[in-house]
Amino acid sequence: MIPLVYFVLPTLGSYVILSIFFLRRPHLLHTPWAPGFSIRLAAHRGGSGERLENTMEAIENSMAQRADLLEFDCQLTRDGVVVVSHDKNLSRQSGLNKDINTLDFAQLPLYKEELEIYFSPGHFAHGSDRHMISLEDVFQKFPRTPMCLEIKEKNEELIHKVANMARRFNRNEITIWTSEKNSIMKRCKAANPEMPTAFTIWRSFWILLLYYLGLLPFVSIPEKFFFCFLPTIINRTYFPFSCGWMNKLSATVTKWAIMRKSLIQYLQDRGVQVLFWCLNEESDFEVAFSLGANGVMTDYPTALRHYLDKQEQRDSASSV
């Protein structure tokens, strides 16, 4: 027993020391990816708090606030048009209880005159533009604007159309694959491996586990973006579970696991940009950036721009 202890303790101690050493000096094992663009202000659903979500009017409003990234979900119509839409079914958005894939693009209905903002319950967005838009129209109008595109279903036609469209518009490097599921992400990467990827839910859990086990310095990280919800918005603007106690438990556990400056800094040192979503209040902006996040995804691009400009003025004043 004693000889075993003499062997295990030095081995464990050496492992801990090496892990801490390389966590603080990731460049010794890995060459960090140099991002082609940086993200401070990301507009959720094109900026769905200030104009109707996923409309050209919302996007133009976000771009007027100098958005660094536009976030969309993609769906496919019956006649093969890639549509920018969060929902597959049109009930919430337009009142028509039909799926997008059962209609041609020309048959898509107008959005309702007002839509509740998902991450600001009880608040509604309005706008003069109520038309659904195609991804191709967005690419044409904003050819050099970075965008992240979420694919929710294993739809090979949709995935390949998005992949080919990114190639055709010469925007592989500024179009990000996102999906919650590993199985979908594998198909996305196979369709266009030149497009950078974000962490799936499972990969996020896996990376967190490796970090706390001290193994993260010794594994590759192919993803370039970590889009993560801010745990403090659970029970306030985000309700992932129907049971109240599950939301409370989720908030406590994820706050302990995710809100670590050292973890965020390490990912950034490996070339991963970290963004928290979906934040719509200044106090949440403050928490995210105090943790060292690269940026924030919001429904209110004007509010976030105001916050960023105010912080920049403060930093400039303090440096004088």
XYZ file of C-alpha atoms in Angstrom:
320
model
C 0.000 0.000 0.000
C 2.739 2.444 0.978
C 4.795 1.921 -2.236
C 1.607 2.508 -4.243
C 1.048 5.803 -2.434
C 4.640 6.815 -3.164
C 3.974 6.199 -6.850
C 0.474 7.721 -7.116
C 1.085 10.947 -5.218
C 4.111 12.129 -7.272
C 2.341 11.141 -10.492
C -0.812 13.015 -9.509
C 1.212 15.983 -8.336
C 3.164 16.122 -11.598
C -0.058 15.939 -13.599
C -1.600 18.825 -11.633
C 1.503 20.979 -12.068
C 1.700 20.282 -15.802
C -1.992 20.970 -16.267
C -1.813 24.322 -14.461
C 1.367 25.236 -16.341
C -0.145 24.617 -19.780
C -3.503 26.151 -18.837
C -1.611 29.385 -18.254
C 0.623 28.977 -21.306
C -1.517 27.393 -24.039
C 0.715 28.766 -26.796
C 3.395 26.243 -25.823
C 1.190 23.379 -27.057
C -1.147 25.043 -29.530
C -0.970 27.751 -32.154
C -4.029 29.955 -31.561
C -6.330 30.688 -34.472
C -6.190 34.337 -35.494
C -9.822 35.445 -36.008
C -10.601 37.313 -39.194
C -13.110 39.478 -37.338
C -13.906 40.316 -33.735
C -17.373 40.382 -32.208
C -18.568 42.860 -29.619
C -22.174 43.390 -30.715
C -24.165 40.463 -32.099
C -27.790 40.993 -33.165
C -30.068 38.102 -32.166
C -32.577 37.215 -34.914
C -31.298 40.275 -36.737
C -32.169 42.539 -33.771
C -35.605 41.312 -32.754
C -36.216 43.701 -29.873
C -36.301 46.910 -31.889
C -37.954 45.745 -35.112
C -39.837 42.600 -36.119
C -37.422 39.677 -35.971
C -35.559 38.474 -39.053
C -36.835 41.253 -41.296
C -34.687 43.427 -43.521
C -35.780 46.413 -41.434
C -34.431 44.765 -38.270
C -31.127 43.961 -39.951
C -30.713 47.485 -41.305
C -31.427 48.875 -37.850
C -28.759 46.602 -36.332
C -26.238 47.567 -38.985
C -26.916 51.230 -38.218
C -25.751 50.388 -34.681
C -22.557 48.897 -36.128
C -23.406 45.275 -35.347
C -20.404 42.966 -35.732
C -22.471 39.822 -36.236
C -25.989 38.902 -37.323
C -27.569 35.730 -35.908
C -30.207 33.756 -37.815
C -31.925 30.377 -37.956
C -32.485 28.819 -41.364
C -35.490 26.975 -42.759
C -36.267 25.612 -46.224
C -39.423 26.268 -48.269
C -41.146 23.699 -50.445
C -39.577 25.195 -53.566
C -36.073 25.069 -52.088
C -35.531 28.643 -50.878
C -33.466 29.084 -47.694
C -35.504 31.364 -45.436
C -34.316 33.305 -42.397
C -36.772 32.181 -39.699
C -36.465 30.991 -36.125
C -39.562 28.774 -36.236
C -40.350 25.951 -38.597
C -44.078 26.424 -37.976
C -45.580 29.816 -38.803
C -48.176 29.991 -36.004
C -46.274 32.224 -33.580
C -44.869 34.506 -36.249
C -47.874 34.929 -38.548
C -50.860 33.087 -37.081
C -50.830 30.539 -39.910
C -50.568 26.982 -38.576
C -48.404 25.610 -41.374
C -44.760 24.601 -41.624
C -42.485 26.615 -43.883
C -41.540 23.507 -45.861
C -45.167 23.048 -46.950
C -45.265 26.422 -48.737
C -43.427 28.020 -51.636
C -41.457 31.159 -50.863
C -44.011 33.353 -52.653
C -46.777 31.922 -50.435
C -45.149 32.803 -47.113
C -47.427 35.052 -45.018
C -46.565 38.383 -43.445
C -45.390 38.540 -39.866
C -47.892 39.655 -37.240
C -47.974 43.389 -36.506
C -46.255 42.714 -33.173
C -44.187 39.843 -31.804
C -43.264 39.129 -28.201
C -39.532 39.293 -27.567
C -38.545 35.860 -26.302
C -35.790 37.032 -23.971
C -37.809 40.032 -22.740
C -41.123 38.441 -21.737
C -44.034 40.874 -21.818
C -42.307 43.193 -24.284
C -43.245 43.370 -27.957
C -41.477 44.429 -31.128
C -43.127 46.319 -33.963
C -42.085 47.401 -37.423
C -43.306 48.576 -40.784
C -41.592 45.672 -42.561
C -43.448 42.377 -42.071
C -41.947 40.343 -44.909
C -40.014 37.105 -44.458
C -36.703 37.145 -46.288
C -34.397 34.671 -47.957
C -30.823 34.074 -46.864
C -29.672 34.885 -50.393
C -31.222 38.365 -50.140
C -29.351 38.948 -46.879
C -26.062 37.754 -48.376
C -26.561 40.022 -51.372
C -27.333 43.119 -49.324
C -24.684 42.568 -46.625
C -21.935 40.633 -48.442
C -19.132 41.255 -45.905
C -21.106 41.190 -42.669
C -20.282 38.188 -40.453
C -23.268 35.961 -39.715
C -23.899 32.848 -37.655
C -26.478 30.463 -39.052
C -28.182 27.884 -36.866
C -29.379 24.635 -38.396
C -31.952 22.896 -36.206
C -32.808 19.775 -38.245
C -30.997 17.044 -40.189
C -32.076 18.468 -43.511
C -29.375 17.604 -46.039
C -30.850 19.843 -48.733
C -30.929 22.835 -46.405
C -27.383 22.213 -45.172
C -25.953 21.883 -48.669
C -27.803 24.936 -49.947
C -26.385 27.056 -47.115
C -22.898 25.592 -47.644
C -22.958 26.237 -51.382
C -24.397 29.722 -50.958
C -21.561 30.681 -48.605
C -19.086 29.499 -51.258
C -20.900 31.316 -54.075
C -20.857 34.605 -52.188
C -17.212 34.086 -51.184
C -17.979 34.377 -47.490
C -16.887 31.039 -46.026
C -14.631 32.650 -43.438
C -17.332 35.020 -42.119
C -20.253 32.588 -42.013
C -20.437 30.475 -38.854
C -22.100 27.080 -38.535
C -24.112 26.736 -35.326
C -26.300 23.896 -34.096
C -27.283 22.441 -30.758
C -26.692 18.864 -31.932
C -23.421 17.107 -32.734
C -25.033 14.960 -35.423
C -26.187 18.042 -37.333
C -22.888 19.843 -36.884
C -21.015 16.901 -38.408
C -23.139 17.203 -41.539
C -22.590 20.952 -41.659
C -18.818 20.605 -41.389
C -18.804 17.925 -44.073
C -20.835 20.159 -46.411
C -18.491 23.139 -46.005
C -15.448 22.589 -43.773
C -14.127 26.088 -44.526
C -16.882 27.714 -42.478
C -15.904 28.137 -38.803
C -17.996 26.363 -36.197
C -19.397 27.076 -32.746
C -19.685 24.615 -29.881
C -22.713 22.338 -29.747
C -24.374 21.689 -26.395
C -22.612 18.342 -25.958
C -19.236 19.758 -26.957
C -19.731 22.601 -24.463
C -20.331 20.112 -21.638
C -17.330 18.072 -22.781
C -15.021 21.103 -22.844
C -16.164 22.122 -19.354
C -15.482 18.616 -18.045
C -12.013 18.563 -19.598
C -11.277 21.972 -18.111
C -12.144 20.907 -14.571
C -10.247 17.630 -14.972
C -7.199 19.561 -16.138
C -7.140 17.787 -19.504
C -8.157 20.700 -21.722
C -4.567 21.817 -22.507
C -3.887 18.426 -24.085
C -6.807 18.242 -26.558
C -7.518 20.028 -29.824
C -10.320 22.598 -30.071
C -11.589 22.867 -33.661
C -14.404 25.277 -32.768
C -13.778 29.009 -33.087
C -16.802 30.369 -31.211
C -18.377 29.653 -27.832
C -21.936 31.038 -27.716
C -23.179 30.495 -24.175
C -26.187 31.747 -22.251
C -25.465 33.847 -19.183
C -26.613 31.752 -16.184
C -27.903 34.776 -14.269
C -30.730 35.313 -16.791
C -32.346 31.986 -15.859
C -35.667 32.549 -14.029
C -35.680 36.167 -15.182
C -35.716 36.229 -18.968
C -34.819 32.620 -19.830
C -36.798 29.562 -18.688
C -35.174 26.419 -20.117
C -37.303 24.057 -18.015
C -41.001 23.967 -17.163
C -40.281 23.111 -13.509
C -39.245 26.014 -11.282
C -36.866 23.933 -9.181
C -35.100 22.701 -12.325
C -34.509 26.277 -13.435
C -33.125 27.181 -10.013
C -30.826 24.151 -10.031
C -29.730 24.897 -13.575
C -28.949 28.513 -12.683
C -26.866 27.475 -9.673
C -24.907 24.727 -11.425
C -24.213 26.614 -14.642
C -23.242 29.770 -12.789
C -20.643 27.796 -10.850
C -19.399 25.953 -13.931
C -19.345 28.641 -16.599
C -18.726 31.983 -14.918
C -14.975 31.539 -14.627
C -12.648 34.231 -15.914
C -9.833 31.701 -16.167
C -11.900 29.441 -18.439
C -12.924 32.311 -20.707
C -9.356 33.584 -20.876
C -8.046 30.132 -21.714
C -10.511 29.672 -24.562
C -9.579 33.091 -25.904
C -5.896 32.215 -25.702
C -6.698 29.191 -27.858
C -8.350 31.457 -30.444
C -11.983 30.928 -29.388
C -14.242 33.980 -29.180
C -16.658 33.825 -26.221
C -20.094 35.467 -26.447
C -22.940 35.429 -23.934
C -26.577 35.451 -25.069
C -29.244 36.678 -25.096
C -28.712 39.769 -22.958
C -31.059 42.737 -23.094
C -30.256 44.739 -19.966
C -27.227 46.876 -19.129
C -26.617 44.998 -15.879
C -26.240 41.784 -17.886
C -23.911 43.480 -20.369
C -21.795 44.499 -17.387
C -21.625 40.949 -16.013
C -20.664 39.461 -19.378
C -17.874 41.918 -20.113
C -16.583 41.845 -16.525
C -16.069 38.097 -17.010
C -13.921 38.901 -20.031
C -16.356 37.924 -22.794
C -15.460 39.041 -26.301
C -18.997 40.136 -26.990
C -22.705 39.919 -26.289
C -25.657 38.739 -28.344
C -28.726 40.912 -27.828
C -32.218 41.676 -29.109
C -31.507 45.388 -28.531
C -28.531 46.506 -30.625
C -29.121 50.188 -29.830
C -28.924 49.551 -26.083
C -25.755 47.501 -26.417
C -24.165 50.079 -28.736
C -24.952 52.793 -26.192
C -23.320 50.700 -23.459
C -20.214 49.957 -25.543
C -19.769 53.592 -26.564
C -20.167 54.693 -22.966
C -17.547 52.179 -21.818
C -15.180 53.299 -24.564
C -15.548 56.912 -23.447
C -14.828 55.915 -19.853
C -11.743 53.964 -20.882
C -10.488 56.879 -22.960
C -11.046 59.311 -20.098
C -9.241 57.067 -17.605
C -6.242 56.683 -19.884
C -5.732 60.434 -20.265
